[in-house]
Amino acid sequence: MDSNIIMYASAIIAVSIVIYMLIKKMDIKITLFLMGIILILISMGMGKEIAIKGFESTGSFWLDPLEVIVAQFKQTFGAAGFIVLILGGYTAYMSSIGANEVTVNALTKPIAKIKSVYFLVPIVFLLGNVLSLVIPSASNLAIILLATLYPILRKAGMTALTAGAVIATSATIVPTPLGSDNVAIAEELAKHAMFEGMNVTNYVFNYHALVSIPTLIFIAIVHYFWQKRMDKKEKLNTKVNEAENMDAPAVAEISGGKLFKTVYAILPIFPIILLLGVYAVQITTGESISISVEVATLVSLILAIVCELIRHKGNKSVLEKTEAFFKGMGGAIPIVALLVAASVFVTGLKSIGLVDELQTSMQHIQGNGLDFILPLILVALTALIVILSGSGTALIFAMVPLIVPLAVAAGISPIAISVPLGLSGNLFRAVSPVAAVILIVAGTVKADPIAIVKRTSVPMIAGVIFMFVLSMIIFL
């Protein structure tokens, strides 16, 4: 009885501290590491073993938790961590050679030819999500779209709040094997016997896309009707006066020929094209062809360097620019550290016996038509924390190591947890008035963050409900 009190008390305190740090928008990596170490020490004090398969003790009570951190770093760098580093490097290199700008310009320029204001709403929303393949950061994408696409939308007659709301919701749940959250989730799912050998390509195309693509289309439709209704309700005039037109910053022109623009517009998304191509060949021919995200990215990097050598006629500056790739890898280290910190924290929760207790307590809901309860609780928790903290990805990474244990405890497929958890975190971000993307958009369009959230909340919440119901229908 005493051990159970210690277990529950320490788990509640540790989880509460992590949630508090998230809500306060603090960097939670050190918090996760510290709480994990404390939980491991508590478990050892209770006479329990550290919950890592094949863990070899250092022989010291105080050093064993640090050995857990070392073991988790080695494990993560050998799997999901390396993929995250490679992708971080490739994204940085694409920015350094200007390829990202070419892609954004190529996709946004045709928007100016569309005259129907509200018809633009779903198109821009879906276009923004496509661009998030190239620029995964919601804040960075919003800054770029505000500088390039926002003036076009205003000149077309779209109200500032409608344009701001669509831009604020651009980076959401596009299915991409290049997403670091998808990489982490796929790596965790591969630990489950049912998904042994799974890679991020299989996860995204076989599971994630089944829900995310219909959800994106549904949100685009809701956006259309909601923005139109809000404009009518607020009686905003969609005609923009000349002064506003003159204040709008000019859209930057990309210099270069058609061949340059075509090739460089494709380069940032070439790893995805390559993965999709191989996946299509597997399905249509049955050939056993396998290409990892790492290999696809390296092939794309080599192609990009060759293109740069041709473009600059072999100038030595081309090779000097490749340094951006390695600096980008270094810039992705905080994501890897967050994955490791979350793993150490979950190891602490496992070691004190909390996961075993969850498994026992959840057994009575299996087969009683209540399998949706656990995913629903996690989505509701996600909603609360993300809306209060404004960060969707930090929570996702922190929860990733719990996906398989919680699914086993509830007797459901891990997919029924991973898809709703990953998608809801990214969708709820645009509903938080303290999210960086909302604050950036609100500042640019000179509106209160709450006014932007009023425009984003209905499409996003409707999308979460649609996504959750569809996930439960498909995966439970």
Coordinates of C-alpha atoms in Angstrom, one line a residue:
M1 CA 0.0 0.0 0.0
D2 CA 2.8 2.4 0.9
S3 CA 4.6 1.7 -2.4
N4 CA 1.4 2.5 -4.3
I5 CA 1.1 5.8 -2.5
I6 CA 4.7 6.7 -3.3
M7 CA 4.2 5.6 -6.9
Y8 CA 1.1 7.7 -7.5
A9 CA 2.3 10.7 -5.6
S10 CA 5.6 10.9 -7.4
A11 CA 4.0 10.3 -10.8
I12 CA 1.3 13.0 -10.2
I13 CA 3.9 15.5 -9.0
A14 CA 6.3 14.8 -11.9
V15 CA 3.6 15.0 -14.6
S16 CA 2.2 18.2 -13.0
I17 CA 5.6 19.9 -13.1
V18 CA 6.0 18.9 -16.8
I19 CA 2.6 20.3 -17.6
Y20 CA 3.2 23.5 -15.7
M21 CA 6.5 24.0 -17.6
L22 CA 4.6 23.5 -20.9
I23 CA 1.9 25.9 -20.0
K24 CA 4.5 28.5 -18.9
K25 CA 6.2 28.0 -22.3
M26 CA 9.5 27.0 -20.7
D27 CA 11.9 24.7 -22.4
I28 CA 11.0 21.3 -20.9
K29 CA 14.0 19.2 -22.0
I30 CA 15.9 19.7 -18.7
T31 CA 12.6 19.3 -16.8
L32 CA 12.0 16.0 -18.4
F33 CA 15.5 14.8 -17.8
L34 CA 15.4 15.9 -14.1
M35 CA 12.0 14.4 -13.5
G36 CA 13.1 11.2 -15.2
I37 CA 16.2 10.9 -13.0
I38 CA 14.2 11.6 -9.9
L39 CA 11.6 8.9 -10.8
I40 CA 14.3 6.4 -11.5
L41 CA 16.0 7.1 -8.2
I42 CA 12.6 6.7 -6.4
S43 CA 12.0 3.3 -8.2
M44 CA 15.5 2.1 -7.2
G45 CA 14.8 3.2 -3.6
M46 CA 11.6 1.2 -3.8
G47 CA 13.7 -1.9 -4.8
K48 CA 12.5 -2.0 -8.4
E49 CA 14.5 -2.4 -11.5
I50 CA 15.1 0.2 -14.2
A51 CA 12.6 -0.4 -17.0
I52 CA 15.1 -0.7 -19.8
K53 CA 15.5 -4.0 -21.6
G54 CA 19.0 -5.4 -21.0
F55 CA 20.1 -2.4 -18.9
E56 CA 23.5 -2.9 -17.3
S57 CA 24.0 -1.2 -14.0
T58 CA 27.1 0.9 -13.3
G59 CA 27.1 -0.5 -9.8
S60 CA 26.4 2.9 -8.3
F61 CA 22.9 4.0 -7.2
W62 CA 23.6 7.6 -8.2
L63 CA 25.2 6.9 -11.6
D64 CA 22.6 4.5 -13.0
P65 CA 20.1 7.2 -13.9
L66 CA 22.8 9.0 -15.9
E67 CA 23.6 5.7 -17.6
V68 CA 19.9 5.6 -18.6
I69 CA 20.4 9.0 -20.3
V70 CA 23.5 7.7 -22.2
A71 CA 21.7 4.6 -23.3
Q72 CA 18.7 6.6 -24.6
F73 CA 21.0 9.0 -26.5
K74 CA 22.8 6.1 -28.2
Q75 CA 19.5 4.4 -29.0
T76 CA 17.9 7.6 -30.4
F77 CA 20.9 8.7 -32.4
G78 CA 20.9 5.2 -34.0
A79 CA 17.3 5.6 -35.2
A80 CA 14.9 8.5 -35.2
G81 CA 17.5 11.0 -34.1
F82 CA 19.7 10.5 -37.1
I83 CA 16.8 11.0 -39.5
V84 CA 15.8 14.3 -37.7
L85 CA 19.4 15.5 -38.1
I86 CA 19.6 14.7 -41.8
L87 CA 16.2 16.4 -42.4
G88 CA 17.3 19.5 -40.5
G89 CA 20.5 19.7 -42.6
Y90 CA 18.6 19.4 -45.9
T91 CA 16.1 22.1 -44.9
A92 CA 18.9 24.4 -44.0
Y93 CA 20.7 23.8 -47.3
M94 CA 17.6 24.4 -49.3
S95 CA 17.3 27.8 -47.6
S96 CA 20.9 28.7 -48.2
I97 CA 20.7 28.1 -52.0
G98 CA 17.4 29.9 -52.2
A99 CA 15.4 26.9 -53.3
N100 CA 12.7 27.4 -50.6
E101 CA 12.1 30.9 -51.9
V102 CA 11.6 29.6 -55.5
T103 CA 9.1 26.9 -54.3
V104 CA 7.1 29.5 -52.3
N105 CA 7.1 31.9 -55.2
A106 CA 6.1 29.2 -57.7
L107 CA 3.1 28.1 -55.6
T108 CA 1.9 31.5 -54.5
K109 CA 2.2 33.4 -57.8
P110 CA -0.9 31.8 -59.5
I111 CA -3.1 32.9 -56.6
A112 CA -3.1 36.5 -58.0
K113 CA -5.0 35.3 -61.0
I114 CA -8.0 34.0 -58.9
K115 CA -10.6 36.8 -58.5
S116 CA -13.2 35.1 -56.3
V117 CA -12.3 36.1 -52.7
Y118 CA -13.9 33.3 -50.8
F119 CA -12.9 30.7 -53.4
L120 CA -9.4 31.7 -52.4
V121 CA -9.9 30.7 -48.8
P122 CA -9.8 26.9 -49.1
I123 CA -7.2 27.1 -51.9
V124 CA -4.9 29.2 -49.8
F125 CA -5.4 27.0 -46.8
L126 CA -4.5 23.8 -48.8
L127 CA -1.6 25.6 -50.5
G128 CA -0.2 26.7 -47.2
N129 CA -0.3 23.1 -46.0
V130 CA 1.6 22.0 -49.1
L131 CA 4.2 24.7 -48.4
S132 CA 4.6 23.4 -44.9
L133 CA 6.3 20.4 -46.6
V134 CA 9.1 22.8 -47.4
I135 CA 8.9 25.1 -44.3
P136 CA 7.7 22.9 -41.4
S137 CA 7.8 25.7 -38.8
A138 CA 4.3 27.3 -38.4
S139 CA 5.9 30.6 -37.4
N140 CA 8.4 30.8 -40.2
L141 CA 5.8 29.8 -42.8
A142 CA 3.4 32.5 -41.5
I143 CA 6.2 35.1 -41.7
I144 CA 6.9 34.1 -45.3
L145 CA 3.2 34.0 -46.3
L146 CA 2.5 37.4 -44.7
A147 CA 5.3 38.9 -46.8
T148 CA 4.4 37.2 -50.1
L149 CA 0.8 36.0 -50.1
Y150 CA -0.9 38.5 -47.7
P151 CA -0.6 41.5 -50.1
I152 CA -2.0 39.5 -52.9
L153 CA -5.0 38.4 -50.8
R154 CA -5.7 41.9 -49.7
K155 CA -5.5 43.3 -53.2
A156 CA -7.9 40.5 -54.3
G157 CA -10.4 42.0 -51.8
M158 CA -10.0 39.5 -48.9
T159 CA -10.5 41.0 -45.4
A160 CA -7.5 41.2 -43.2
L161 CA -9.0 38.9 -40.5
T162 CA -9.9 36.2 -43.1
A163 CA -6.4 36.4 -44.7
G164 CA -4.8 36.3 -41.3
A165 CA -6.9 33.3 -40.2
V166 CA -6.1 31.3 -43.3
I167 CA -2.3 32.0 -43.0
A168 CA -2.3 31.2 -39.3
T169 CA -3.7 27.7 -40.0
S170 CA -1.4 26.9 -42.9
A171 CA 1.0 24.6 -41.2
T172 CA -1.1 21.9 -39.7
I173 CA -1.3 18.2 -40.5
V174 CA 0.0 17.6 -44.0
P175 CA 1.1 14.0 -44.3
T176 CA 4.9 14.0 -44.8
P177 CA 7.6 11.5 -44.0
L178 CA 9.9 14.5 -43.5
G179 CA 8.1 15.6 -40.4
S180 CA 10.2 15.1 -37.2
D181 CA 7.1 14.2 -35.2
N182 CA 6.1 11.5 -37.7
V183 CA 9.7 10.2 -37.7
A184 CA 9.5 9.9 -33.9
I185 CA 6.1 8.3 -33.8
A186 CA 7.0 5.7 -36.5
E187 CA 10.1 4.8 -34.6
E188 CA 8.1 4.2 -31.5
L189 CA 5.4 2.2 -33.3
A190 CA 8.1 -0.1 -34.7
K191 CA 8.6 -1.4 -31.1
H192 CA 5.2 -2.9 -31.2
A193 CA 5.0 -6.5 -32.5
M194 CA 2.2 -5.6 -34.9
F195 CA 4.3 -2.9 -36.6
E196 CA 7.8 -4.4 -36.4
G197 CA 10.0 -3.0 -39.1
M198 CA 7.8 0.0 -39.7
N199 CA 9.4 3.1 -41.1
V200 CA 8.1 6.7 -41.4
T201 CA 7.2 6.3 -45.0
N202 CA 4.9 3.4 -44.2
Y203 CA 3.4 5.2 -41.3
V204 CA 2.6 8.4 -43.2
F205 CA 1.3 6.8 -46.4
N206 CA -0.6 3.9 -44.9
Y207 CA -2.1 5.4 -41.7
H208 CA -1.5 9.2 -41.3
A209 CA -2.7 10.1 -44.8
L210 CA -5.9 8.1 -44.5
V211 CA -7.0 10.6 -41.8
S212 CA -5.1 13.8 -42.5
I213 CA -6.0 14.2 -46.1
P214 CA -9.8 14.0 -45.7
T215 CA -9.4 16.2 -42.6
L216 CA -7.5 18.9 -44.5
I217 CA -10.2 18.9 -47.2
F218 CA -13.0 19.1 -44.5
I219 CA -11.2 22.0 -42.7
A220 CA -10.8 23.8 -46.1
I221 CA -14.6 23.6 -46.6
V222 CA -15.4 24.7 -43.0
H223 CA -12.9 27.6 -43.5
Y224 CA -14.9 28.8 -46.6
F225 CA -18.2 28.9 -44.8
W226 CA -16.9 30.2 -41.5
Q227 CA -14.9 33.1 -42.9
K228 CA -17.7 34.1 -45.1
R229 CA -20.1 34.0 -42.2
M230 CA -17.8 36.0 -39.9
D231 CA -17.2 38.7 -42.5
K232 CA -21.0 39.0 -43.0
K233 CA -21.6 39.0 -39.3
E234 CA -19.0 41.7 -38.6
K235 CA -20.1 43.6 -41.8
L236 CA -16.6 44.0 -43.0
N237 CA -16.2 45.5 -46.4
T238 CA -14.2 43.2 -48.7
K239 CA -13.2 46.2 -50.9
V240 CA -9.7 47.3 -49.9
N241 CA -9.0 51.1 -50.2
E242 CA -6.1 52.4 -52.2
A243 CA -4.1 53.4 -49.1
E244 CA -4.1 49.8 -47.9
N245 CA -3.0 48.6 -51.3
M246 CA -0.1 51.1 -51.3
D247 CA 1.0 50.0 -47.8
A248 CA 1.1 46.3 -48.8
P249 CA 4.7 45.2 -49.3
A250 CA 5.7 44.1 -52.8
V251 CA 6.0 40.4 -53.5
A252 CA 9.6 39.6 -54.2
E253 CA 10.4 38.4 -57.7
I254 CA 12.7 35.4 -58.3
S255 CA 15.2 36.0 -61.0
G256 CA 16.3 33.2 -63.4
G257 CA 15.0 31.2 -66.3
K258 CA 12.2 28.7 -66.5
L259 CA 14.6 25.7 -66.1
F260 CA 16.1 27.2 -63.0
K261 CA 12.7 28.0 -61.4
T262 CA 11.4 24.5 -62.3
V263 CA 14.3 22.6 -60.9
Y264 CA 14.8 24.6 -57.8
A265 CA 11.1 24.6 -57.0
I266 CA 11.2 20.8 -57.0
L267 CA 14.4 20.4 -55.0
P268 CA 12.9 21.1 -51.5
I269 CA 10.2 18.4 -52.0
F270 CA 12.3 16.0 -54.0
P271 CA 12.9 13.6 -51.1
I272 CA 9.1 13.3 -50.8
I273 CA 8.7 12.8 -54.6
L274 CA 11.4 10.1 -54.4
L275 CA 9.7 8.3 -51.5
L276 CA 6.3 8.5 -53.2
G277 CA 7.8 7.2 -56.5
V278 CA 9.3 4.2 -54.8
Y279 CA 6.2 3.5 -52.8
A280 CA 4.1 3.7 -56.0
V281 CA 6.4 1.2 -57.7
Q282 CA 6.1 -1.2 -54.7
I283 CA 2.3 -1.1 -54.9
T284 CA 1.9 -1.4 -58.7
T285 CA 4.7 -3.9 -59.5
G286 CA 5.0 -5.8 -56.2
E287 CA 8.8 -5.3 -56.4
S288 CA 10.7 -5.3 -53.1
I289 CA 12.2 -1.9 -53.4
S290 CA 13.1 -0.1 -50.2
I291 CA 14.4 3.4 -49.7
S292 CA 14.7 5.1 -46.4
V293 CA 14.1 8.8 -45.6
E294 CA 17.8 9.2 -45.0
V295 CA 18.8 7.8 -48.4
A296 CA 16.2 9.8 -50.2
T297 CA 17.4 12.9 -48.5
L298 CA 21.1 12.2 -49.3
V299 CA 20.2 11.5 -53.0
S300 CA 18.3 14.9 -53.1
L301 CA 21.3 16.6 -51.4
I302 CA 23.7 15.2 -54.1
L303 CA 21.3 16.3 -56.8
A304 CA 21.1 19.8 -55.3
I305 CA 24.9 20.1 -55.1
V306 CA 25.2 19.1 -58.8
C307 CA 22.5 21.7 -59.7
E308 CA 24.4 24.3 -57.8
L309 CA 27.7 23.4 -59.6
I310 CA 26.0 23.7 -63.0
R311 CA 24.3 26.9 -62.0
H312 CA 27.5 28.6 -60.7
K313 CA 29.8 26.9 -63.3
G314 CA 31.9 25.0 -60.7
N315 CA 32.6 28.0 -58.5
K316 CA 34.2 26.9 -55.2
S317 CA 31.5 28.8 -53.3
V318 CA 29.2 25.9 -54.1
L319 CA 31.1 23.5 -51.9
E320 CA 31.4 26.2 -49.2
K321 CA 27.6 26.5 -49.1
T322 CA 27.3 22.8 -48.2
E323 CA 28.5 23.8 -44.7
A324 CA 24.9 25.0 -44.2
F325 CA 23.8 21.3 -44.4
F326 CA 26.0 20.3 -41.4
K327 CA 25.1 23.5 -39.5
G328 CA 21.4 22.6 -40.1
M329 CA 22.1 19.1 -38.6
G330 CA 23.5 20.8 -35.5
G331 CA 20.4 23.0 -35.4
A332 CA 18.2 19.9 -35.2
I333 CA 20.0 18.6 -32.1
P334 CA 17.4 20.2 -29.7
I335 CA 14.7 18.0 -31.2
V336 CA 16.8 14.9 -30.7
A337 CA 17.5 16.0 -27.1
L338 CA 13.7 16.4 -26.5
L339 CA 13.1 12.9 -27.8
V340 CA 15.8 11.5 -25.4
A341 CA 14.5 13.6 -22.5
A342 CA 10.9 12.3 -23.1
S343 CA 12.3 8.7 -23.2
V344 CA 14.1 9.2 -19.9
F345 CA 11.0 10.6 -18.3
V346 CA 8.8 7.7 -19.5
T347 CA 11.5 5.3 -18.3
G348 CA 11.1 6.8 -14.9
L349 CA 7.3 6.3 -15.0
K350 CA 7.7 2.7 -16.1
S351 CA 10.3 2.0 -13.5
I352 CA 8.0 3.1 -10.6
G353 CA 5.3 0.8 -12.0
L354 CA 2.8 3.4 -13.2
V355 CA 2.4 1.8 -16.7
D356 CA 1.8 -1.6 -15.2
E357 CA -0.9 -0.1 -12.9
L358 CA -2.5 1.6 -16.0
Q359 CA -2.6 -1.7 -17.8
T360 CA -4.4 -3.4 -14.9
S361 CA -6.9 -0.6 -14.4
M362 CA -7.7 -0.3 -18.1
Q363 CA -8.4 -4.0 -18.7
H364 CA -12.1 -3.7 -17.8
I365 CA -12.8 -1.3 -20.7
Q366 CA -11.5 -3.8 -23.4
G367 CA -14.2 -5.2 -25.6
N368 CA -17.0 -3.1 -24.0
G369 CA -17.3 -0.6 -26.8
L370 CA -15.3 1.9 -24.8
D371 CA -12.0 1.6 -26.6
F372 CA -12.2 5.2 -27.7
I373 CA -12.0 6.5 -24.1
L374 CA -8.1 6.6 -23.9
P375 CA -7.6 8.4 -27.2
L376 CA -10.4 10.8 -26.3
I377 CA -8.7 11.6 -22.9
L378 CA -5.4 12.2 -24.6
V379 CA -6.9 14.5 -27.2
A380 CA -8.7 16.4 -24.5
L381 CA -5.5 16.7 -22.5
T382 CA -3.7 17.9 -25.6
A383 CA -6.3 20.5 -26.3
L384 CA -6.0 21.9 -22.7
I385 CA -2.2 22.0 -22.7
V386 CA -1.7 23.3 -26.3
I387 CA -4.3 26.0 -26.0
L388 CA -2.7 27.2 -22.7
S389 CA 0.9 26.9 -23.8
G390 CA 0.7 27.6 -27.6
S391 CA 3.0 24.7 -28.4
G392 CA 1.8 21.6 -30.1
T393 CA 5.0 19.8 -31.1
A394 CA 6.7 19.9 -27.6
L395 CA 3.7 17.9 -26.1
I396 CA 3.7 15.4 -29.0
F397 CA 7.4 14.7 -28.5
A398 CA 7.0 14.3 -24.8
M399 CA 4.1 11.9 -25.3
V400 CA 5.6 9.8 -28.0
P401 CA 7.4 7.2 -25.7
L402 CA 4.0 6.6 -24.0
I403 CA 2.1 5.7 -27.2
V404 CA 2.9 1.9 -27.3
P405 CA 2.7 1.4 -23.5
L406 CA -0.7 3.2 -23.2
A407 CA -2.0 1.3 -26.3
V408 CA -1.0 -2.0 -24.7
A409 CA -2.5 -1.0 -21.4
A410 CA -5.9 -0.1 -23.1
G411 CA -5.8 -3.2 -25.4
I412 CA -6.1 -1.0 -28.6
S413 CA -3.9 -0.4 -31.7
P414 CA -1.1 2.1 -31.1
I415 CA -2.3 3.8 -34.3
A416 CA -5.6 4.7 -32.6
I417 CA -3.5 6.8 -30.3
S418 CA -0.6 8.1 -32.5
V419 CA -2.8 9.6 -35.2
P420 CA -5.2 11.5 -33.0
L421 CA -2.4 12.6 -30.7
G422 CA -0.1 13.9 -33.5
L423 CA -2.9 15.6 -35.5
S424 CA -4.7 17.2 -32.6
G425 CA -1.5 18.8 -31.2
N426 CA -0.8 20.5 -34.6
L427 CA -4.5 21.6 -35.1
F428 CA -5.0 23.0 -31.6
R429 CA -1.9 25.2 -31.9
A430 CA -3.9 27.6 -34.2
V431 CA -6.6 27.9 -31.5
S432 CA -4.2 29.2 -28.8
P433 CA -4.0 33.0 -28.4
V434 CA -0.5 32.7 -27.1
A435 CA 0.8 30.6 -29.9
A436 CA 3.7 32.2 -31.8
V437 CA 2.0 31.9 -35.1
I438 CA -1.1 33.6 -33.9
L439 CA 0.8 36.5 -32.3
I440 CA 2.9 37.0 -35.5
V441 CA -0.3 37.1 -37.7
A442 CA -2.1 39.3 -35.3
G443 CA 0.8 41.8 -35.1
T444 CA 1.0 41.9 -38.9
V445 CA -2.7 42.4 -39.6
K446 CA -3.0 44.8 -36.7
A447 CA -5.7 42.8 -34.9
D448 CA -6.1 41.4 -31.4
P449 CA -5.0 37.7 -31.1
I450 CA -8.4 36.8 -29.8
A451 CA -10.0 38.2 -33.0
I452 CA -7.7 35.8 -35.0
V453 CA -8.6 32.9 -32.8
K454 CA -12.3 33.6 -33.4
R455 CA -11.6 33.0 -37.0
T456 CA -9.4 29.9 -36.6
S457 CA -11.2 28.1 -33.7
V458 CA -14.2 26.8 -35.6
P459 CA -12.3 25.3 -38.6
M460 CA -9.7 23.8 -36.3
I461 CA -12.0 22.4 -33.6
A462 CA -14.3 21.0 -36.4
G463 CA -11.3 19.4 -37.9
V464 CA -10.2 17.8 -34.6
I465 CA -13.7 16.3 -34.2
F466 CA -13.8 15.1 -37.8
M467 CA -10.3 13.7 -37.4
F468 CA -11.0 11.9 -34.2
V469 CA -14.2 10.2 -35.4
L470 CA -12.5 9.1 -38.6
S471 CA -9.5 7.8 -36.7
M472 CA -11.7 5.7 -34.4
I473 CA -13.7 4.3 -37.3
I474 CA -10.6 3.3 -39.2
F475 CA -8.2 2.2 -36.5
L476 CA -10.3 0.8 -33.6

